[in-house]
Short mmCIF file of C-alpha atoms in Angstrom, two decimals:
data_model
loop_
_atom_site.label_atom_id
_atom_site.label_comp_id
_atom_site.label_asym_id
_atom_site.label_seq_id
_atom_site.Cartn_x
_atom_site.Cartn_y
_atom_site.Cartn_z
CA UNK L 19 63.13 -36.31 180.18
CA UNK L 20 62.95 -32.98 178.12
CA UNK L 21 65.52 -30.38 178.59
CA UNK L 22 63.19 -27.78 180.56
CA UNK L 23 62.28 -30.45 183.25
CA UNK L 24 65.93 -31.06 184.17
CA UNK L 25 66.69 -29.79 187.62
CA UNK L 26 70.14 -29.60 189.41
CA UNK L 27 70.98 -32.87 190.84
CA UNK L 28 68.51 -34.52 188.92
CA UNK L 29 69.58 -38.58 187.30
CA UNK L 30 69.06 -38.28 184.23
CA UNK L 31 68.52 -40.90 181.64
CA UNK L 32 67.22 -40.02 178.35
CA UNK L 33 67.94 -39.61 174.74
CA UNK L 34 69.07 -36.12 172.88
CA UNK L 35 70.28 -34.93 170.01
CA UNK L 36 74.40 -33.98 169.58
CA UNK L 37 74.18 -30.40 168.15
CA UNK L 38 78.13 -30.28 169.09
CA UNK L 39 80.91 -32.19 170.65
CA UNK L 40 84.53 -30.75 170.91
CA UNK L 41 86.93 -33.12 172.44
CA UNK L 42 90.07 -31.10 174.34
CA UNK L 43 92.42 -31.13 177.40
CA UNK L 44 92.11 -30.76 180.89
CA UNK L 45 94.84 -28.50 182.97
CA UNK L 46 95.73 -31.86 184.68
CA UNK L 47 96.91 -33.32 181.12
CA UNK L 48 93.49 -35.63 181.05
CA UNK L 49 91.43 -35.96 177.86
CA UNK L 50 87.53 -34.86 178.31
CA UNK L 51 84.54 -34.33 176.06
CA UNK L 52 82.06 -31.23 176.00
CA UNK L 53 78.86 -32.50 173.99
CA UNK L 54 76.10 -30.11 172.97
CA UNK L 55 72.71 -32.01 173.29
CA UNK L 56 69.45 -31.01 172.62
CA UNK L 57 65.66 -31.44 172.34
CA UNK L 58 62.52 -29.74 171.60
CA UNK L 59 62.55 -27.88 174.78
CA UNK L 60 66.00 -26.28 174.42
CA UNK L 61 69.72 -27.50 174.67
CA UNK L 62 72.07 -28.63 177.77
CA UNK L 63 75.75 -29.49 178.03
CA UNK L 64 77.20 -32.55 178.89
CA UNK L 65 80.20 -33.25 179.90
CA UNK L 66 82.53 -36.81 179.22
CA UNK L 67 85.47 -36.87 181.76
CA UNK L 68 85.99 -40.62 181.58
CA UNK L 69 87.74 -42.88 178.67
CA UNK L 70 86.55 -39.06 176.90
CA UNK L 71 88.53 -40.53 173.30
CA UNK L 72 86.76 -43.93 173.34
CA UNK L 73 83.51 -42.34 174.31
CA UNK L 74 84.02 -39.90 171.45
CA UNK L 75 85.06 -42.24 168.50
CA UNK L 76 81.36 -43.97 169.33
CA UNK L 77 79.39 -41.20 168.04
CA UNK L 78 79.01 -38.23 165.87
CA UNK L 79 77.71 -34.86 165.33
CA UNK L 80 73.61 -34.91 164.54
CA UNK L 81 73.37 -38.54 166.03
CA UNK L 82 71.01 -39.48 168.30
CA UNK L 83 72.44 -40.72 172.07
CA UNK L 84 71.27 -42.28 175.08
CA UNK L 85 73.12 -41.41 178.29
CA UNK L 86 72.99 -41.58 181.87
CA UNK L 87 74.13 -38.57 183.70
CA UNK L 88 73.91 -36.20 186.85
CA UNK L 89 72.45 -32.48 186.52
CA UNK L 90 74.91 -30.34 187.91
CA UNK L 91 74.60 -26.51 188.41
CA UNK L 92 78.31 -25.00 187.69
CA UNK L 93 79.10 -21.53 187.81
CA UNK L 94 75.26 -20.87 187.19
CA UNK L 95 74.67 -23.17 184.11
CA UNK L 96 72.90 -26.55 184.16
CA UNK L 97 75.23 -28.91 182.60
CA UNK L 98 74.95 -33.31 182.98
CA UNK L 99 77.72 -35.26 183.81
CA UNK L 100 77.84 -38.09 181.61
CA UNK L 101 78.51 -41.69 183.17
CA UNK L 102 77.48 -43.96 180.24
CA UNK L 103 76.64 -43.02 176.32
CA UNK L 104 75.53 -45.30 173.78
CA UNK L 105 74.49 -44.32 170.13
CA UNK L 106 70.52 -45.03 169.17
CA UNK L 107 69.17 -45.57 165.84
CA UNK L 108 67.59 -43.38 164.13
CA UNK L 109 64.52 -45.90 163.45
CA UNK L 110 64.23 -45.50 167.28
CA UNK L 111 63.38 -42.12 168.10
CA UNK L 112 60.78 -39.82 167.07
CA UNK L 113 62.22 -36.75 165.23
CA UNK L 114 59.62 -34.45 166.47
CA UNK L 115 61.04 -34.59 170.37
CA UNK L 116 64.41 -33.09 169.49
CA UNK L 117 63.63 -30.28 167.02
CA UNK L 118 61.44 -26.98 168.10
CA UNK L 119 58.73 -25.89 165.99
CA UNK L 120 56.47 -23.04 165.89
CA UNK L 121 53.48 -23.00 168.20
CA UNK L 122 51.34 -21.60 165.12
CA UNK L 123 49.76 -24.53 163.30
CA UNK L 124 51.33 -24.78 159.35
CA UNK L 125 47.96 -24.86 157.98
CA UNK L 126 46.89 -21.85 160.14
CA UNK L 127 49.86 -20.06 158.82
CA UNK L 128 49.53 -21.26 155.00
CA UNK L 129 45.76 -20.31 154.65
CA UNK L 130 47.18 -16.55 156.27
CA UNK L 131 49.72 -16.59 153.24
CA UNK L 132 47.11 -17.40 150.83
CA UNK L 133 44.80 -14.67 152.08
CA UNK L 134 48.01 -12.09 151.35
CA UNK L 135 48.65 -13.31 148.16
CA UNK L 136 45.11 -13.12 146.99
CA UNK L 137 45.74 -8.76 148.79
CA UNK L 138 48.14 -8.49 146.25
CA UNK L 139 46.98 -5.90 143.22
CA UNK L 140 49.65 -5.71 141.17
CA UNK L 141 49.30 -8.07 138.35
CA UNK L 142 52.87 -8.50 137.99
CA UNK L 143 53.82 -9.23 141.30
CA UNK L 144 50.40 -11.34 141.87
CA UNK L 145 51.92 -14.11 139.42
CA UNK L 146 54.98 -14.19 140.85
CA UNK L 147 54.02 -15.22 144.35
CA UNK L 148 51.96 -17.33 142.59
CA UNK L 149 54.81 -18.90 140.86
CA UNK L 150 56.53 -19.47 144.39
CA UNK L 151 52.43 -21.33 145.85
CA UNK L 152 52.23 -23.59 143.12
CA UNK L 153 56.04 -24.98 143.42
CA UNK L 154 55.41 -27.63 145.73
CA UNK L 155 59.05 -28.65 146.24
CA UNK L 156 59.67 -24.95 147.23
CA UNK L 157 56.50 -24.67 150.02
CA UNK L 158 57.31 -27.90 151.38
CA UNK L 159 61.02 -26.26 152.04
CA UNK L 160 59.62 -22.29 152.96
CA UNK L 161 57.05 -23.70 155.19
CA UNK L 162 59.46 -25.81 157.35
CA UNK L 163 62.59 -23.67 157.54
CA UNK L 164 63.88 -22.06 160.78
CA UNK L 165 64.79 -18.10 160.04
CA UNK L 166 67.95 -18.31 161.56
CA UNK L 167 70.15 -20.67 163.86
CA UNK L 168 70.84 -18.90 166.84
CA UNK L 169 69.21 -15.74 166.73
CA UNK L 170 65.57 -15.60 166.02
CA UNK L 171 61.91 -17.81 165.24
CA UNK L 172 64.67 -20.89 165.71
CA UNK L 173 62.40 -23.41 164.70
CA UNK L 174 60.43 -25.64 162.19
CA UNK L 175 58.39 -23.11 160.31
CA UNK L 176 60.31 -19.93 162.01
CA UNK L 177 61.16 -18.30 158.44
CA UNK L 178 57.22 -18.36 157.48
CA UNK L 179 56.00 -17.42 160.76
CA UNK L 180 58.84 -14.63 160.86
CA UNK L 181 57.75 -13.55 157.10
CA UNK L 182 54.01 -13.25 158.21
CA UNK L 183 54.90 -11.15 161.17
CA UNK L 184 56.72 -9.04 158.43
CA UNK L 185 54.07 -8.75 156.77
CA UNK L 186 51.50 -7.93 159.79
CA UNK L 187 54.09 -4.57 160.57
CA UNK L 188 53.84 -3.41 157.10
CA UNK L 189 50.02 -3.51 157.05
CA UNK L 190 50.40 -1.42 160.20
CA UNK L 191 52.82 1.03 158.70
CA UNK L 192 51.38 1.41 155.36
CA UNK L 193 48.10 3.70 156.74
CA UNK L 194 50.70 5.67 158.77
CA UNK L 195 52.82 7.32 155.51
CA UNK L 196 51.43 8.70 152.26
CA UNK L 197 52.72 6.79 149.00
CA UNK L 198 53.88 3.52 150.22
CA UNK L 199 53.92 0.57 147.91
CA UNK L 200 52.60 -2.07 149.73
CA UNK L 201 52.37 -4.65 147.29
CA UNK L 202 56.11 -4.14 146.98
CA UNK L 203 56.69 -4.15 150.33
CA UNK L 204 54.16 -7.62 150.82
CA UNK L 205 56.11 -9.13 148.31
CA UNK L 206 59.25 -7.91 149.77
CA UNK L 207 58.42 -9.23 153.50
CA UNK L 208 57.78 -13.01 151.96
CA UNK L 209 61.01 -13.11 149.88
CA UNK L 210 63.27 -10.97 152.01
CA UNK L 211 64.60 -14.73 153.49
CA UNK L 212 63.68 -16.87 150.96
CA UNK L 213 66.62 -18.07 150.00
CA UNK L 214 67.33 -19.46 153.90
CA UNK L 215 64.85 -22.73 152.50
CA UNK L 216 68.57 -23.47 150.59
CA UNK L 217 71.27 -21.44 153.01
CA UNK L 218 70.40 -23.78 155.95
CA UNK L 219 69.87 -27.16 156.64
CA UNK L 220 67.65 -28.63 159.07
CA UNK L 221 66.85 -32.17 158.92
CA UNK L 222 68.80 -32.57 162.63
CA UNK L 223 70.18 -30.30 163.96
CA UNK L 224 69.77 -26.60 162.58
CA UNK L 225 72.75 -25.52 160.37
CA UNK L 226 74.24 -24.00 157.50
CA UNK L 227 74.75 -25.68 154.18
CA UNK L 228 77.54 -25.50 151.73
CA UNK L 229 75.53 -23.00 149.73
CA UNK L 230 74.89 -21.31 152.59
CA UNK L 231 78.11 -20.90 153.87
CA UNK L 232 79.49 -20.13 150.11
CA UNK L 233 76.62 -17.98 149.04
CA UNK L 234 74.15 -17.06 151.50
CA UNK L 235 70.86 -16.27 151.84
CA UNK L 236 70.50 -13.07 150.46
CA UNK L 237 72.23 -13.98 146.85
CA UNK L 238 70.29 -17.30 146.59
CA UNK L 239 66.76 -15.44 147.34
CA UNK L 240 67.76 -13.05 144.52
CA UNK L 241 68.45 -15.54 142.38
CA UNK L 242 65.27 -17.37 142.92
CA UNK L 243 63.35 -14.62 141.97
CA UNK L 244 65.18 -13.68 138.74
CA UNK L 245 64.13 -17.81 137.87
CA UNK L 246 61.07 -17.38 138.48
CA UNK L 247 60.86 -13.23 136.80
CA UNK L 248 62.63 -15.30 133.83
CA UNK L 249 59.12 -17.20 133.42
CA UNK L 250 56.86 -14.48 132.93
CA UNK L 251 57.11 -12.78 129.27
CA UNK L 252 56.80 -8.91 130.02
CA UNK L 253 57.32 -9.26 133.41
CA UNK L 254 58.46 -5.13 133.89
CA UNK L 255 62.59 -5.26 134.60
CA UNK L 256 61.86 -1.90 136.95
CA UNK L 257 59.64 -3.35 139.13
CA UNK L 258 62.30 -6.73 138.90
CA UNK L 259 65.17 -4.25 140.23
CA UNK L 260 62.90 -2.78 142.60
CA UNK L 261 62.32 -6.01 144.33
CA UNK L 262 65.55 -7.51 143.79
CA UNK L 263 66.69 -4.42 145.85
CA UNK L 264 64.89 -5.17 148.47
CA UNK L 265 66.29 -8.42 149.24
CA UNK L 266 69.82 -7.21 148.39
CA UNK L 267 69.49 -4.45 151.38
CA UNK L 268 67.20 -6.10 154.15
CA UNK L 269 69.80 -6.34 156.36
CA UNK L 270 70.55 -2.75 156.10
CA UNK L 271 74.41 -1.99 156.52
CA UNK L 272 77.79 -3.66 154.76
CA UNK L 273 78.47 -4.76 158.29
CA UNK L 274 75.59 -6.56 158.79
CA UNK L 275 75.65 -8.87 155.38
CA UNK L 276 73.92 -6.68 153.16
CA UNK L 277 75.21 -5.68 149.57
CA UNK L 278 73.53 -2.86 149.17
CA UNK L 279 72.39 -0.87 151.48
CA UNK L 280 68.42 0.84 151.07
CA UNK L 281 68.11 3.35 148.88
CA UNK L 282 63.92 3.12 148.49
CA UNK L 283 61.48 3.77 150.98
CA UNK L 284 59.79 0.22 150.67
CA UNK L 285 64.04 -1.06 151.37
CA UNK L 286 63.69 1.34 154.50
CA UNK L 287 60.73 -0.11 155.71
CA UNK L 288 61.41 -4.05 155.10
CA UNK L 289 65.06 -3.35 156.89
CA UNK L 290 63.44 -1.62 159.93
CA UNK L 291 60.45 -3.84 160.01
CA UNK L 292 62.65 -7.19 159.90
CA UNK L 293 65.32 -6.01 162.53
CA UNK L 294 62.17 -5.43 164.86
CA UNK L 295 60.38 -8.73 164.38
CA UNK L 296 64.17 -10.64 164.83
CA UNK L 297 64.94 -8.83 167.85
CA UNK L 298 61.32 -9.65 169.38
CA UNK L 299 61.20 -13.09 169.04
CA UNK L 300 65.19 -13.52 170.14
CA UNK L 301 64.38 -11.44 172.93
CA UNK L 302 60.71 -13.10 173.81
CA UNK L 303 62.63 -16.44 173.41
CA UNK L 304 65.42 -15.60 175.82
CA UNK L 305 62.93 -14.35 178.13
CA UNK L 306 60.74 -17.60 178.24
CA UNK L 307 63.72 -20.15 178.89
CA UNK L 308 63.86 -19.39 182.51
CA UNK L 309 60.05 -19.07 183.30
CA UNK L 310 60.47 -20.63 186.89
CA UNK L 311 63.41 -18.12 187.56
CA UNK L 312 62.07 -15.91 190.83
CA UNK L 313 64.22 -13.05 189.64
CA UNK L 314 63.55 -9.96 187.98
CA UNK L 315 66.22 -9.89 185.48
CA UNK L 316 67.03 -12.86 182.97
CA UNK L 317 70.02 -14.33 182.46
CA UNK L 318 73.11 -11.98 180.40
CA UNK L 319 72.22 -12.44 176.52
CA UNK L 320 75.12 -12.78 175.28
CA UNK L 321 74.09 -11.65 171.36
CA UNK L 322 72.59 -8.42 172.67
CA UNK L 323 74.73 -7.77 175.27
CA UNK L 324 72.48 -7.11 178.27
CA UNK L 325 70.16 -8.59 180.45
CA UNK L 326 66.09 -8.25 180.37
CA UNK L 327 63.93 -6.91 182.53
CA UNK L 328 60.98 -9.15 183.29
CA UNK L 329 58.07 -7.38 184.75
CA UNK L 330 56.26 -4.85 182.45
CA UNK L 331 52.89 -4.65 184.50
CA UNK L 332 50.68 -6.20 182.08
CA UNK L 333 48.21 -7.15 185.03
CA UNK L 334 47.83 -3.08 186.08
CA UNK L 335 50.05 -4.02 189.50
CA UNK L 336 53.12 -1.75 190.10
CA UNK L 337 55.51 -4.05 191.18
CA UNK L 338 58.13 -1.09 191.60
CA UNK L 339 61.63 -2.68 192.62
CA UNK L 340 63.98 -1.71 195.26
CA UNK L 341 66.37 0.72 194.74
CA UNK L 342 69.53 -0.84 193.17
CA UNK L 343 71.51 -1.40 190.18
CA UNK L 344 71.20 -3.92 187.27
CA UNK L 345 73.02 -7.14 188.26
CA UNK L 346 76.31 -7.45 187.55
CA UNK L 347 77.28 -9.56 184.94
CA UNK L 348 78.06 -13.08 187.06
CA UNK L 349 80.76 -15.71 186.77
CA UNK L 350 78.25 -18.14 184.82
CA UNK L 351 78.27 -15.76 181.58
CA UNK L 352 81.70 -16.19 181.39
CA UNK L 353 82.99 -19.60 179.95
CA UNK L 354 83.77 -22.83 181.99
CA UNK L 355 87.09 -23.63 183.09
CA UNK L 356 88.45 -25.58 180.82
CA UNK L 357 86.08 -24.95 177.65
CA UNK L 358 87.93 -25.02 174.88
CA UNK L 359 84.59 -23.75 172.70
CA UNK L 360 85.22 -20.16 174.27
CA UNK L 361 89.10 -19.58 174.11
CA UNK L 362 90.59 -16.17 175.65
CA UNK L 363 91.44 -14.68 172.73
CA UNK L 364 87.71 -14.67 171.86
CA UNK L 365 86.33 -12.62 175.04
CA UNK L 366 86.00 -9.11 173.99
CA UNK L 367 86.88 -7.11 176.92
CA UNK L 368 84.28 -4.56 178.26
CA UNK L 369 86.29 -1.77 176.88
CA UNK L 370 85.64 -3.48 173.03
CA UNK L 371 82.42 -4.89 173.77
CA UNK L 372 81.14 -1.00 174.18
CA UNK L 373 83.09 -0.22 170.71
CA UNK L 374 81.27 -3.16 168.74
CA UNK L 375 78.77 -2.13 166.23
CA UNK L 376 76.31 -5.67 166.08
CA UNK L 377 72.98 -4.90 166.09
CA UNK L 378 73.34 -1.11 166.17
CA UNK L 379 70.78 -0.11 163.37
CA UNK L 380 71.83 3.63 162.81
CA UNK L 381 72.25 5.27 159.66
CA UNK L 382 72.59 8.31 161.20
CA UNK L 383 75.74 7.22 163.21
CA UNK L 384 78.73 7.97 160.71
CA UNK L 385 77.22 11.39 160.60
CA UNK L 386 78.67 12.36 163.98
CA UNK L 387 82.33 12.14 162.79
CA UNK L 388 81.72 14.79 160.62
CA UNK L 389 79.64 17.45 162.75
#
């Protein structure tokens, strides 16, 4: 049983991959066990309230578990309550039920990058992508990645399908403004995240690597385009900085992970042009987890801070709603009692969650101080 076909008070006897487990106390003094499992489809918590230390000590992170359980709807969230739990070999399962992967084919999306490549004018910048095609240890990593592991194109070959997409706005925004560079800005939208194929792991469960949590992404993809710059005698060190500038301010602001921040018009455009595919896809994603839901509005995102309206007339029906407000944000977005993953100190009241700049993408904003 998949994780989207789990209803409440459904039995449920399957097996999932442990993205998480924290072990902690209940109020009453009583060990328990919060496991994060997952699939394909999406991810469900479990819960251990029984011999919770023994249970624990039999598995670990990114293993692969069998359990019996109840679905149980609590304060709003789907969660299973876990009655046995047994480890399962890895020989056993089939990797391709537990991790999502893009609904675009590979091959459809590796003949689209060479089609770009082959768009590319610049004889400089030509040979370079074609540097990063021919290394077949690097495309069998770039065309597998996820972009990200929570927030956007969270799946097996998210960070080429989210570089394509790139890609697509830039052809649409090039025609709109005189002297654009796009075979800059090409090159920029397939290396902006390339060095995510070494900043995250994803053989189980997505997650970060030691490089990746030392480095990051935006460092390593710099450096693998200075190794491969270093192989092509005369390769022009303007157009090197230009590019390496690129990647250095994608993510637009000091807050947001970025060095530098852009100071080209081709750095502009890849930072706008990224933020809006990201934000898409996370938002298109949230949106689709709760297709069965008979209400307007999905569930509180938690990242963005709001909830979604669903209904955008696409069929030419006004479907006006009621009068009323947006729903109020319920019990269930809050954590469970006791969930030691979300402690107090961590809840940002609503007072500070007004005040907090994530994902505010405004140059502009420090100007007001001053006027």
């Amino acid at each position: 049983m998949f994780v989207k076909d789990i209803h409440d008070r459904d039995l449920v006897t399957s097996v999932f991959l442990v993205k998480d487990k924290i072990s902690a106390m209940a109020k009453n003094g009583k060990p328990y066990l919060t496991i994060r499992l997952m699939d394909k489809t999406g991810e469900i918590e479990g819960r251990v309230w029984d011999n919770a230390d023994e249970v624990s000590a039999s598995f670990d992170k990114d293993d692969f578990i069998a359990i019996r359980s109840k679905a149980s709807v609590y304060l709003g969230k789907m969660q299973l309550i876990i009655a046995l739990l047994k480890r399962v070999p890895d020989a056993e399962v089939n990797l391709a039920d537990f991790l999502p992967e893009s609904s675009r084919p590979v091959a459809e999306m590796c003949d689209e990058l060479d089609g770009l490549l082959e768009s590319i004018r610049n004889p400089w910048l030509r040979r370079l992508m074609a540097l990063f095609r021919e290394d077949e240890t690097f495309m069998a990593l770039y065309r597998t990645a996820p972009a990200a592991k929570g927030m956007h194109h969270v799946y097996l070959g998210g960070l080429l399908e989210h570089s394509l997409s790139v890609v697509g706005l830039v052809d649409r925004i090039v025609p709109q403004y005189d002297n654009l560079n796009r075979d800059l800005l090409v090159a920029g939208a397939l290396l902006h995240d390339v060095g995510k194929v070494r900043e995250m792991t994803y053989a189980r469960a997505f997650d970060y690597t030691d490089e990746g949590k030392l480095i990051g992404h935006i460092t390593i993809g710099v450096e693998m385009i200075h190794e491969k710059v270093m192989l092509i005698e005369g390769f022009p060190e303007n157009l090197a900085m230009l590019l390496k500038h690129m990647i250095l301010s994608h993510h637009g602001q000091y807050d947001f992970g970025s060095p530098k921040r852009p100071k080209t018009i081709e750095a502009t455009v890849l930072n706008y042009l990224d933020d809006l595919d990201s934000k898409i896809n996370g938002i298109q994603t949230h949106m689709g987890k709760e297709l069965d839901s008979s209400s307007r509005w999905t569930a509180y995102h938690r990242l963005y801070d709001r909830y979604y309206f669903r209904e955008n007339c696409l069929d030419g029906e006004d479907r006006t709603p009621a009068a009323g407000p947006e729903p109020e944000q319920p019990a269930a977005d809050r954590p469970s009692e006791p969930d030691p993953a979300q402690p107090a100190a961590r809840v940002a009241s609503p007072e500070r969650r007004e005040q907090r700049p994530v994902f505010q993408n405004n140059p502009f904003a420090a100007l007001k101080e001053k006027i």
